[in-house]
Amino acid sequence: MTTRRGLIQSLLLATILAAGAGIAWIAAGGISYWVVDALFPERYETRESLDIIDNGEPAIRSSDGALLDLNRKPFLGSPLYNSTLLLQAPIPPDIRMDWWSRCKPLNIGSKSLAWFFVHDGAIAGHGYFVGYNVETNLPVQYIGRNGLRTQKPSREEQFPVSDAKMSYGRACVGTLIDSRPVGNNGHRVWEWELQLLSSDEGLVAIDLARGTVKFLWKGSDLVSTAVTDKDPMAAEKELHHTLKQSSPLILVRTSDQVIGVDSDGREQERYIIPPELRNDDLEWHRLADGRVLVPRYWPNNNELFWIDATSKIVRHEQVNLRVTTEAYRPWPVRIMRFAGETFYMPSPGTIVGSIACYPWNDVPNGVGYFATLWKAFCKEWQALLANFVLSVILAIFCFRHQRKNGLPWTWAWVTFTLIFGLLGFVGYMTHRVWPVRLLCPHCNRQVPRDRSACFACGREFPTPETKGIEVFA
Ligand SMILES: [Zn+2]
């Protein structure tokens, strides 16, 4: 044990025991959490939500499902089924891209070809469509800016698409389906189906079956898109089988506008986004009278903006909903949560190591390794500090234990406990059998009796008196 080799063997054994203690710790923590959670269930308080009903009037839906007007009187009228359109907020530039987000499978096209959009992963990147034969698994068709090709399009022929659009899943934004009704029972047949692509040059509609490429909207600051029907009441009419003619409308959100174009790229409507809403996701409710209702949700205070065709805010309401966003948690659950967040891994070295290996766990959209690392450490400071303080206390115990037993390599074991915390201390305490400590007859101190001399005073222990029953071999 006094040799360097012996120390390394002991440290290895202690590390394995510490890892085992870590697994037991996680399992015990999970089980305790379930037990506490089951014994003290969380309770939810009132939870009202906002509904948009006929003519774009807002209504409050109470926790029991009743509709109320803004004065909390029962609402008379039927709720409107208006499919909600979400126009997502601008995205920050992102330089990190997973390899799998560079290839987007498309679920349209013919039965014999499986289509993909493939991106080169560059910041100002490019991409192209490729169709694989499902029998031979070979790429047989490509589509670039100039349409169908049998060879991979050159970079100039590919669609310019930023890596941010691609990695946020906003490049291939969906499909545009044109259908016409057949008969009176609401059955409809598909005329064509187009793949929509948000490129850095604008919105492109690609007919994968025919290999044609058509710009629906040209511009460089496309933020997000949504597909709806030209008729704002189409969703409601479809629900009641009264939709006669459906024609798609594609909403293109730019940094400051929402532009509606039809499937031929003709502009149908245009709204300027009020400056206070330009950084948010927009829930875009098109109303029958040409106005648009945009709600903005805050935890307890919702704001509603009505925008008219001239892009003026014609009405602005605040609706205070009775919502308890935080569930009521009994104190054992709160203590358990706090303990779980702080001591999920009582080993500062392991926490630092796992964050250093993959800092994006807690901050998924961090830019750059070191910036993300800093953010992750800032988020975990509480757990790190608590476990480091615990480590220091245990390292002092370790130091005293080494001293009491008169053992070498104290600095190595103290460092081990400092790095691996409680788990390291468990590893240290369990990696060997500790000797019995008895009073030294010479100096009267408690000393380990696994050697022939006292480590404190250096004198030999007296040999035990013979009792006549010893066996000599
Ligand atoms: Zn002694």
Short mmCIF file of C-alpha atoms and ligand atoms in Angstrom, two decimals:
data_model
loop_
_atom_site.label_atom_id
_atom_site.label_comp_id
_atom_site.label_asym_id
_atom_site.label_seq_id
_atom_site.Cartn_x
_atom_site.Cartn_y
_atom_site.Cartn_z
CA MET A 1 0.00 0.00 0.00
CA THR A 2 2.94 2.32 0.50
CA THR A 3 4.14 2.04 -3.10
CA ARG A 4 2.96 4.24 -5.99
CA ARG A 5 1.62 1.13 -7.71
CA GLY A 6 -0.34 0.21 -4.60
CA LEU A 7 -1.76 3.74 -4.45
CA ILE A 8 -2.90 3.64 -8.10
CA GLN A 9 -4.58 0.26 -7.53
CA SER A 10 -6.31 1.59 -4.43
CA LEU A 11 -7.44 4.76 -6.24
CA LEU A 12 -8.83 2.68 -9.12
CA LEU A 13 -10.76 0.48 -6.73
CA ALA A 14 -12.08 3.54 -4.87
CA THR A 15 -13.16 5.11 -8.21
CA ILE A 16 -15.14 2.00 -9.16
CA LEU A 17 -16.79 1.97 -5.73
CA ALA A 18 -17.56 5.70 -6.08
CA ALA A 19 -19.20 5.05 -9.50
CA GLY A 20 -21.27 2.28 -7.92
CA ALA A 21 -22.27 4.65 -5.13
CA GLY A 22 -23.29 7.17 -7.80
CA ILE A 23 -25.62 4.67 -9.48
CA ALA A 24 -27.12 3.71 -6.11
CA TRP A 25 -27.52 7.43 -5.31
CA ILE A 26 -29.43 8.13 -8.53
CA ALA A 27 -31.67 5.08 -8.03
CA ALA A 28 -32.37 5.97 -4.39
CA GLY A 29 -33.06 9.60 -5.37
CA GLY A 30 -35.52 8.55 -8.09
CA ILE A 31 -37.36 6.14 -5.80
CA SER A 32 -37.58 8.70 -2.95
CA TYR A 33 -38.90 11.26 -5.43
CA TRP A 34 -41.66 8.92 -6.66
CA VAL A 35 -42.63 8.02 -3.10
CA VAL A 36 -42.83 11.67 -1.98
CA ASP A 37 -44.66 12.62 -5.18
CA ALA A 38 -47.21 9.85 -4.65
CA LEU A 39 -47.72 10.61 -0.95
CA PHE A 40 -48.04 14.38 -1.42
CA PRO A 41 -49.67 15.02 -4.80
CA GLU A 42 -49.45 18.48 -6.39
CA ARG A 43 -52.65 20.45 -6.63
CA TYR A 44 -53.64 22.71 -9.48
CA GLU A 45 -55.61 25.87 -8.98
CA THR A 46 -57.96 27.61 -11.40
CA ARG A 47 -56.76 27.66 -14.94
CA GLU A 48 -58.63 29.97 -17.31
CA SER A 49 -57.74 30.23 -20.97
CA LEU A 50 -58.50 32.61 -23.77
CA ASP A 51 -60.79 31.71 -26.65
CA ILE A 52 -61.46 33.60 -29.84
CA ILE A 53 -65.10 33.32 -30.83
CA ASP A 54 -67.39 34.71 -33.55
CA ASN A 55 -66.39 38.02 -35.12
CA GLY A 56 -63.06 37.89 -33.39
CA GLU A 57 -64.41 38.62 -29.96
CA PRO A 58 -62.32 37.23 -27.15
CA ALA A 59 -63.89 35.08 -24.46
CA ILE A 60 -62.62 33.48 -21.31
CA ARG A 61 -62.88 29.77 -20.91
CA SER A 62 -63.07 28.97 -17.21
CA SER A 63 -61.50 25.92 -15.58
CA ASP A 64 -64.82 24.04 -15.79
CA GLY A 65 -65.13 24.73 -19.54
CA ALA A 66 -67.79 27.50 -19.46
CA LEU A 67 -67.41 30.48 -21.81
CA LEU A 68 -67.47 33.94 -20.22
CA ASP A 69 -67.22 37.39 -21.73
CA LEU A 70 -64.53 39.84 -20.63
CA ASN A 71 -66.74 40.96 -17.72
CA ARG A 72 -67.02 37.30 -16.63
CA LYS A 73 -70.73 37.09 -17.58
CA PRO A 74 -71.85 33.88 -19.33
CA PHE A 75 -71.19 34.25 -23.01
CA LEU A 76 -74.05 33.76 -25.43
CA GLY A 77 -72.92 32.53 -28.81
CA SER A 78 -71.10 29.62 -30.27
CA PRO A 79 -67.34 29.35 -30.25
CA LEU A 80 -65.76 29.73 -33.64
CA TYR A 81 -63.52 27.03 -34.95
CA ASN A 82 -60.74 29.07 -36.42
CA SER A 83 -57.61 27.16 -37.15
CA THR A 84 -54.81 28.92 -35.33
CA LEU A 85 -51.90 30.02 -37.44
CA LEU A 86 -48.57 30.37 -35.82
CA LEU A 87 -46.01 32.64 -37.42
CA GLN A 88 -42.83 31.94 -35.53
CA ALA A 89 -40.54 34.68 -34.23
CA PRO A 90 -37.22 35.60 -35.85
CA ILE A 91 -34.45 33.16 -34.97
CA PRO A 92 -30.99 34.04 -33.75
CA PRO A 93 -28.13 33.00 -36.03
CA ASP A 94 -26.91 29.56 -35.09
CA ILE A 95 -23.54 28.22 -36.05
CA ARG A 96 -23.94 24.75 -34.62
CA MET A 97 -25.70 22.17 -36.72
CA ASP A 98 -26.22 18.48 -36.00
CA TRP A 99 -25.41 16.28 -38.93
CA TRP A 100 -28.90 14.81 -38.93
CA SER A 101 -30.53 18.24 -39.23
CA ARG A 102 -28.71 18.68 -42.56
CA CYS A 103 -30.93 16.08 -44.21
CA LYS A 104 -34.70 16.49 -44.12
CA PRO A 105 -36.91 13.63 -45.31
CA LEU A 106 -40.04 14.83 -47.10
CA ASN A 107 -43.26 12.92 -46.85
CA ILE A 108 -44.61 13.79 -50.26
CA GLY A 109 -43.84 12.65 -53.76
CA SER A 110 -44.49 9.48 -55.66
CA LYS A 111 -44.54 5.98 -54.25
CA SER A 112 -41.40 4.97 -56.12
CA LEU A 113 -39.22 7.87 -54.92
CA ALA A 114 -38.26 8.95 -51.42
CA TRP A 115 -37.39 12.66 -51.42
CA PHE A 116 -34.95 14.49 -49.17
CA PHE A 117 -33.73 18.06 -48.86
CA VAL A 118 -29.97 18.02 -48.26
CA HIS A 119 -28.11 21.02 -46.84
CA ASP A 120 -24.34 21.59 -46.88
CA GLY A 121 -24.26 22.80 -43.23
CA ALA A 122 -22.57 26.12 -44.04
CA ILE A 123 -23.73 29.37 -42.36
CA ALA A 124 -24.75 30.94 -45.66
CA GLY A 125 -25.53 27.44 -46.86
CA HIS A 126 -27.06 25.81 -49.89
CA GLY A 127 -29.28 22.80 -50.40
CA TYR A 128 -30.99 20.70 -53.04
CA PHE A 129 -33.71 18.09 -53.31
CA VAL A 130 -32.80 14.50 -54.09
CA GLY A 131 -35.13 11.60 -54.84
CA TYR A 132 -34.03 8.05 -54.04
CA ASN A 133 -35.49 5.04 -55.79
CA VAL A 134 -37.14 2.99 -53.03
CA GLU A 135 -36.28 -0.30 -54.80
CA THR A 136 -32.63 0.28 -55.61
CA ASN A 137 -31.88 2.89 -52.87
CA LEU A 138 -30.04 4.91 -55.51
CA PRO A 139 -30.40 8.67 -56.03
CA VAL A 140 -32.12 9.11 -59.38
CA GLN A 141 -33.53 12.62 -59.48
CA TYR A 142 -32.33 15.99 -58.23
CA ILE A 143 -34.09 19.34 -58.11
CA GLY A 144 -32.21 22.62 -57.92
CA ARG A 145 -33.17 26.17 -58.78
CA ASN A 146 -33.46 25.29 -62.46
CA GLY A 147 -35.69 22.29 -61.93
CA LEU A 148 -35.21 18.59 -62.51
CA ARG A 149 -31.69 17.17 -63.00
CA THR A 150 -30.21 13.69 -63.14
CA GLN A 151 -26.95 14.90 -61.58
CA LYS A 152 -26.41 16.67 -58.26
CA PRO A 153 -26.94 20.40 -58.92
CA SER A 154 -23.85 22.59 -58.77
CA ARG A 155 -23.57 25.05 -55.89
CA GLU A 156 -24.84 27.89 -58.10
CA GLU A 157 -27.88 25.80 -58.97
CA GLN A 158 -28.68 24.91 -55.35
CA PHE A 159 -31.14 26.86 -53.18
CA PRO A 160 -29.48 29.32 -50.77
CA VAL A 161 -30.72 28.43 -47.28
CA SER A 162 -29.07 29.69 -44.06
CA ASP A 163 -27.99 27.08 -41.53
CA ALA A 164 -30.22 28.76 -38.91
CA LYS A 165 -33.35 28.13 -41.04
CA MET A 166 -32.27 24.56 -41.63
CA SER A 167 -31.33 23.70 -38.05
CA TYR A 168 -34.53 25.25 -36.67
CA GLY A 169 -36.56 23.13 -39.11
CA ARG A 170 -37.85 26.16 -41.01
CA ALA A 171 -36.41 25.39 -44.42
CA CYS A 172 -38.92 22.81 -45.65
CA VAL A 173 -42.00 24.47 -44.24
CA GLY A 174 -44.65 22.02 -45.36
CA THR A 175 -46.77 21.29 -48.32
CA LEU A 176 -49.30 23.18 -50.34
CA ILE A 177 -52.23 21.06 -51.39
CA ASP A 178 -54.82 22.09 -53.91
CA SER A 179 -57.99 20.10 -53.93
CA ARG A 180 -61.42 20.54 -55.47
CA PRO A 181 -64.71 19.38 -54.01
CA VAL A 182 -66.55 16.54 -55.72
CA GLY A 183 -70.29 16.27 -55.11
CA ASN A 184 -72.16 17.75 -52.20
CA ASN A 185 -70.88 15.53 -49.44
CA GLY A 186 -67.67 17.44 -48.99
CA HIS A 187 -65.38 14.86 -50.64
CA ARG A 188 -62.40 16.41 -52.25
CA VAL A 189 -59.74 15.21 -54.64
CA TRP A 190 -56.16 16.42 -54.80
CA GLU A 191 -55.13 18.37 -57.82
CA TRP A 192 -51.51 18.80 -56.92
CA GLU A 193 -49.21 18.88 -53.96
CA LEU A 194 -46.25 21.24 -53.69
CA GLN A 195 -43.32 21.24 -51.32
CA LEU A 196 -42.63 24.69 -49.84
CA LEU A 197 -39.06 25.81 -49.22
CA SER A 198 -38.05 28.90 -47.23
CA SER A 199 -34.91 29.91 -49.04
CA ASP A 200 -32.78 33.01 -48.47
CA GLU A 201 -34.15 34.34 -51.76
CA GLY A 202 -37.80 33.85 -50.84
CA LEU A 203 -40.52 31.24 -50.68
CA VAL A 204 -40.29 28.54 -53.35
CA ALA A 205 -42.94 25.97 -54.29
CA ILE A 206 -41.49 22.78 -55.75
CA ASP A 207 -43.58 20.20 -57.58
CA LEU A 208 -41.54 17.09 -56.86
CA ALA A 209 -43.67 14.97 -59.21
CA ARG A 210 -43.12 17.27 -62.20
CA GLY A 211 -39.80 18.74 -61.19
CA THR A 212 -40.95 22.33 -61.50
CA VAL A 213 -39.77 25.22 -59.33
CA LYS A 214 -41.79 28.37 -58.80
CA PHE A 215 -41.14 31.43 -56.60
CA LEU A 216 -44.26 32.39 -54.64
CA TRP A 217 -42.57 35.31 -52.92
CA LYS A 218 -39.18 36.87 -53.47
CA GLY A 219 -37.25 38.57 -50.69
CA SER A 220 -34.28 38.00 -48.44
CA ASP A 221 -35.79 38.44 -44.97
CA LEU A 222 -38.26 35.58 -44.77
CA VAL A 223 -38.79 34.74 -41.09
CA SER A 224 -41.52 32.11 -41.10
CA THR A 225 -44.53 30.97 -43.10
CA ALA A 226 -47.92 29.40 -42.54
CA VAL A 227 -50.43 27.91 -44.96
CA THR A 228 -54.13 28.61 -44.61
CA ASP A 229 -57.18 29.20 -46.78
CA LYS A 230 -58.02 32.45 -48.53
CA ASP A 231 -61.40 32.35 -46.82
CA PRO A 232 -60.85 33.15 -43.10
CA MET A 233 -63.93 31.09 -42.25
CA ALA A 234 -62.77 28.03 -44.24
CA ALA A 235 -61.94 25.95 -41.15
CA GLU A 236 -65.36 26.69 -39.65
CA LYS A 237 -67.13 25.96 -42.98
CA GLU A 238 -65.21 22.76 -43.48
CA LEU A 239 -66.30 21.63 -40.03
CA HIS A 240 -69.93 22.05 -41.11
CA HIS A 241 -69.33 20.71 -44.66
CA THR A 242 -70.31 24.00 -46.23
CA LEU A 243 -66.96 24.88 -47.83
CA LYS A 244 -67.61 25.18 -51.55
CA GLN A 245 -64.26 26.25 -52.90
CA SER A 246 -60.97 26.18 -51.14
CA SER A 247 -57.96 28.08 -52.33
CA PRO A 248 -54.78 28.19 -50.33
CA LEU A 249 -53.21 31.33 -48.97
CA ILE A 250 -49.59 31.32 -47.91
CA LEU A 251 -48.64 33.81 -45.22
CA VAL A 252 -45.04 34.98 -45.37
CA ARG A 253 -43.69 36.72 -42.29
CA THR A 254 -40.75 39.05 -42.78
CA SER A 255 -38.97 41.10 -40.13
CA ASP A 256 -41.81 43.66 -40.10
CA GLN A 257 -44.66 42.41 -42.32
CA VAL A 258 -47.04 39.54 -42.94
CA ILE A 259 -47.78 39.07 -46.62
CA GLY A 260 -50.43 36.69 -47.95
CA VAL A 261 -49.87 35.24 -51.43
CA ASP A 262 -51.92 32.72 -53.39
CA SER A 263 -50.60 29.54 -54.97
CA ASP A 264 -49.54 31.51 -58.07
CA GLY A 265 -47.54 33.98 -56.01
CA ARG A 266 -50.02 36.86 -56.40
CA GLU A 267 -50.15 39.11 -53.36
CA GLN A 268 -53.55 38.98 -51.64
CA GLU A 269 -52.98 40.88 -48.42
CA ARG A 270 -50.26 42.68 -46.51
CA TYR A 271 -50.07 43.78 -42.89
CA ILE A 272 -47.35 45.64 -41.04
CA ILE A 273 -46.53 43.95 -37.72
CA PRO A 274 -46.81 46.45 -34.82
CA PRO A 275 -43.27 47.12 -33.51
CA GLU A 276 -44.12 45.71 -30.04
CA LEU A 277 -44.88 42.29 -31.57
CA ARG A 278 -41.97 41.92 -33.98
CA ASN A 279 -39.85 39.73 -31.74
CA ASP A 280 -42.59 37.32 -30.66
CA ASP A 281 -44.23 34.25 -32.08
CA LEU A 282 -47.47 35.52 -33.62
CA GLU A 283 -50.77 33.73 -33.30
CA TRP A 284 -52.42 35.13 -36.40
CA HIS A 285 -56.24 35.04 -36.37
CA ARG A 286 -57.62 36.29 -39.69
CA LEU A 287 -61.14 37.58 -39.16
CA ALA A 288 -64.01 37.70 -41.67
CA ASP A 289 -64.03 41.53 -41.75
CA GLY A 290 -60.40 41.78 -42.88
CA ARG A 291 -58.97 42.51 -39.46
CA VAL A 292 -56.41 40.31 -37.81
CA LEU A 293 -56.42 39.50 -34.11
CA VAL A 294 -53.05 38.83 -32.52
CA PRO A 295 -53.03 37.74 -28.88
CA ARG A 296 -49.89 38.02 -26.83
CA TYR A 297 -49.78 35.74 -23.85
CA TRP A 298 -48.15 36.63 -20.58
CA PRO A 299 -48.47 34.46 -17.46
CA ASN A 300 -51.34 36.47 -15.93
CA ASN A 301 -51.97 39.27 -18.35
CA ASN A 302 -52.88 38.68 -21.97
CA GLU A 303 -52.87 41.44 -24.51
CA LEU A 304 -55.00 41.40 -27.63
CA PHE A 305 -54.22 43.47 -30.69
CA TRP A 306 -56.63 43.95 -33.56
CA ILE A 307 -54.94 45.12 -36.73
CA ASP A 308 -56.98 46.38 -39.68
CA ALA A 309 -56.21 46.24 -43.40
CA THR A 310 -54.33 49.55 -43.19
CA SER A 311 -52.06 47.94 -40.53
CA LYS A 312 -53.31 50.21 -37.73
CA ILE A 313 -53.96 48.79 -34.28
CA VAL A 314 -57.69 49.51 -34.13
CA ARG A 315 -58.32 47.89 -30.76
CA HIS A 316 -56.23 46.83 -27.83
CA GLU A 317 -57.51 44.87 -24.84
CA GLN A 318 -55.95 43.40 -21.76
CA VAL A 319 -57.43 40.25 -20.33
CA ASN A 320 -56.39 39.17 -16.90
CA LEU A 321 -56.97 35.48 -16.64
CA ARG A 322 -57.23 33.70 -13.33
CA VAL A 323 -54.39 31.32 -13.80
CA THR A 324 -52.17 29.77 -11.22
CA THR A 325 -49.18 29.03 -13.36
CA GLU A 326 -47.33 27.30 -10.54
CA ALA A 327 -48.98 24.21 -9.20
CA TYR A 328 -49.39 24.19 -5.46
CA ARG A 329 -46.69 21.90 -4.08
CA PRO A 330 -46.72 20.53 -0.54
CA TRP A 331 -43.50 21.23 1.42
CA PRO A 332 -42.10 17.64 1.25
CA VAL A 333 -42.24 17.88 -2.54
CA ARG A 334 -40.56 21.28 -2.47
CA ILE A 335 -37.76 20.01 -0.21
CA MET A 336 -37.37 16.95 -2.43
CA ARG A 337 -37.18 19.11 -5.56
CA PHE A 338 -34.61 21.41 -4.01
CA ALA A 339 -32.54 18.45 -2.82
CA GLY A 340 -32.87 16.80 -6.22
CA GLU A 341 -31.73 19.93 -8.08
CA THR A 342 -28.79 20.50 -5.74
CA PHE A 343 -27.56 17.01 -4.95
CA TYR A 344 -28.53 15.06 -8.07
CA MET A 345 -24.85 14.08 -8.36
CA PRO A 346 -22.89 14.75 -5.14
CA SER A 347 -19.58 14.93 -6.94
CA PRO A 348 -18.33 18.34 -8.19
CA GLY A 349 -15.76 16.71 -10.49
CA THR A 350 -18.44 14.64 -12.24
CA ILE A 351 -20.72 17.68 -12.66
CA VAL A 352 -17.89 19.80 -14.11
CA GLY A 353 -16.78 16.92 -16.34
CA SER A 354 -20.23 16.21 -17.76
CA ILE A 355 -20.88 19.92 -18.42
CA ALA A 356 -17.46 20.31 -20.08
CA CYS A 357 -18.14 17.30 -22.33
CA TYR A 358 -21.60 18.49 -23.41
CA PRO A 359 -22.59 22.00 -22.25
CA TRP A 360 -25.63 22.15 -24.59
CA ASN A 361 -27.75 19.92 -22.34
CA ASP A 362 -29.15 22.83 -20.38
CA VAL A 363 -28.57 25.61 -22.89
CA PRO A 364 -29.49 24.08 -26.23
CA ASN A 365 -29.17 27.26 -28.31
CA GLY A 366 -25.83 28.41 -27.02
CA VAL A 367 -23.50 29.89 -29.58
CA GLY A 368 -19.96 28.55 -29.49
CA TYR A 369 -18.44 26.10 -27.02
CA PHE A 370 -17.00 28.49 -24.43
CA ALA A 371 -20.01 30.82 -24.37
CA THR A 372 -22.30 27.80 -23.88
CA LEU A 373 -19.97 26.39 -21.21
CA TRP A 374 -20.15 29.66 -19.28
CA LYS A 375 -23.97 29.71 -19.48
CA ALA A 376 -24.17 26.09 -18.33
CA PHE A 377 -21.91 26.81 -15.33
CA CYS A 378 -23.97 29.89 -14.45
CA LYS A 379 -27.08 27.72 -14.46
CA GLU A 380 -25.50 25.01 -12.30
CA TRP A 381 -23.67 27.26 -9.82
CA GLN A 382 -25.97 26.34 -6.93
CA ALA A 383 -25.38 22.58 -7.26
CA LEU A 384 -21.65 23.14 -7.86
CA LEU A 385 -21.20 25.37 -4.82
CA ALA A 386 -23.21 23.10 -2.48
CA ASN A 387 -21.33 20.00 -3.59
CA PHE A 388 -17.97 21.74 -3.42
CA VAL A 389 -18.63 22.85 0.19
CA LEU A 390 -19.65 19.27 1.00
CA SER A 391 -16.44 18.04 -0.69
CA VAL A 392 -14.28 20.33 1.45
CA ILE A 393 -15.94 19.06 4.66
CA LEU A 394 -15.48 15.44 3.58
CA ALA A 395 -11.88 16.11 2.54
CA ILE A 396 -11.19 17.33 6.10
CA PHE A 397 -12.70 14.08 7.43
CA CYS A 398 -10.55 12.14 4.98
CA PHE A 399 -7.42 14.04 6.12
CA ARG A 400 -8.15 13.33 9.80
CA HIS A 401 -8.93 9.67 9.08
CA GLN A 402 -5.60 9.28 7.24
CA ARG A 403 -3.75 10.95 10.14
CA LYS A 404 -5.47 8.82 12.79
CA ASN A 405 -4.45 5.68 10.96
CA GLY A 406 -0.95 6.88 10.19
CA LEU A 407 -1.29 6.15 6.46
CA PRO A 408 0.78 7.48 3.53
CA TRP A 409 -0.46 9.31 0.38
CA THR A 410 -2.79 11.59 2.36
CA TRP A 411 -2.59 14.34 -0.31
CA ALA A 412 -3.78 11.88 -2.99
CA TRP A 413 -6.83 10.79 -1.00
CA VAL A 414 -7.71 14.34 0.04
CA THR A 415 -7.57 15.44 -3.62
CA PHE A 416 -9.65 12.40 -4.62
CA THR A 417 -12.35 13.35 -2.06
CA LEU A 418 -12.24 17.03 -3.09
CA ILE A 419 -12.85 16.11 -6.75
CA PHE A 420 -15.39 13.33 -6.36
CA GLY A 421 -17.19 14.67 -3.27
CA LEU A 422 -19.53 12.44 -1.33
CA LEU A 423 -19.19 9.64 -3.91
CA GLY A 424 -15.38 9.83 -3.66
CA PHE A 425 -15.57 9.73 0.13
CA VAL A 426 -17.76 6.60 -0.03
CA GLY A 427 -15.16 5.08 -2.39
CA TYR A 428 -12.33 6.02 0.01
CA MET A 429 -14.07 4.60 3.07
CA THR A 430 -15.05 1.32 1.39
CA HIS A 431 -11.95 0.52 -0.68
CA ARG A 432 -10.19 -1.28 2.18
CA VAL A 433 -10.65 -2.80 5.63
CA TRP A 434 -9.66 -0.35 8.35
CA PRO A 435 -7.52 -1.69 11.22
CA VAL A 436 -8.72 -1.87 14.78
CA ARG A 437 -7.39 1.01 16.88
CA LEU A 438 -6.35 0.38 20.48
CA LEU A 439 -4.49 2.34 23.16
CA CYS A 440 -0.72 2.21 22.82
CA PRO A 441 0.71 0.99 26.13
CA HIS A 442 3.65 3.39 25.78
CA CYS A 443 2.14 6.70 24.74
CA ASN A 444 -1.49 5.98 25.61
CA ARG A 445 -2.87 7.13 22.25
CA GLN A 446 -5.42 5.35 20.05
CA VAL A 447 -3.35 3.86 17.26
CA PRO A 448 -3.98 1.23 14.56
CA ARG A 449 -2.77 -2.22 15.51
CA ASP A 450 -2.09 -3.53 11.99
CA ARG A 451 1.68 -3.12 12.40
CA SER A 452 4.33 -4.12 14.90
CA ALA A 453 5.24 -0.62 16.13
CA CYS A 454 3.21 2.40 17.27
CA PHE A 455 3.25 5.07 14.53
CA ALA A 456 2.93 7.84 17.13
CA CYS A 457 5.81 7.03 19.47
CA GLY A 458 7.63 4.57 17.23
CA ARG A 459 8.04 1.92 19.94
CA GLU A 460 7.36 -1.78 19.38
CA PHE A 461 4.10 -3.13 20.75
CA PRO A 462 4.69 -5.81 23.43
CA THR A 463 4.05 -9.33 22.17
CA PRO A 464 0.92 -10.79 23.80
CA GLU A 465 1.60 -13.11 26.72
CA THR A 466 1.59 -16.79 25.76
CA LYS A 467 -1.33 -18.73 27.25
CA GLY A 468 -0.07 -22.22 26.45
CA ILE A 469 -2.74 -22.88 23.83
CA GLU A 470 -0.86 -21.44 20.83
CA VAL A 471 -0.19 -23.72 17.89
CA PHE A 472 3.29 -23.49 16.36
CA ALA A 473 3.63 -24.72 12.84
ZN ZN B 1 2.68 4.81 21.04
#
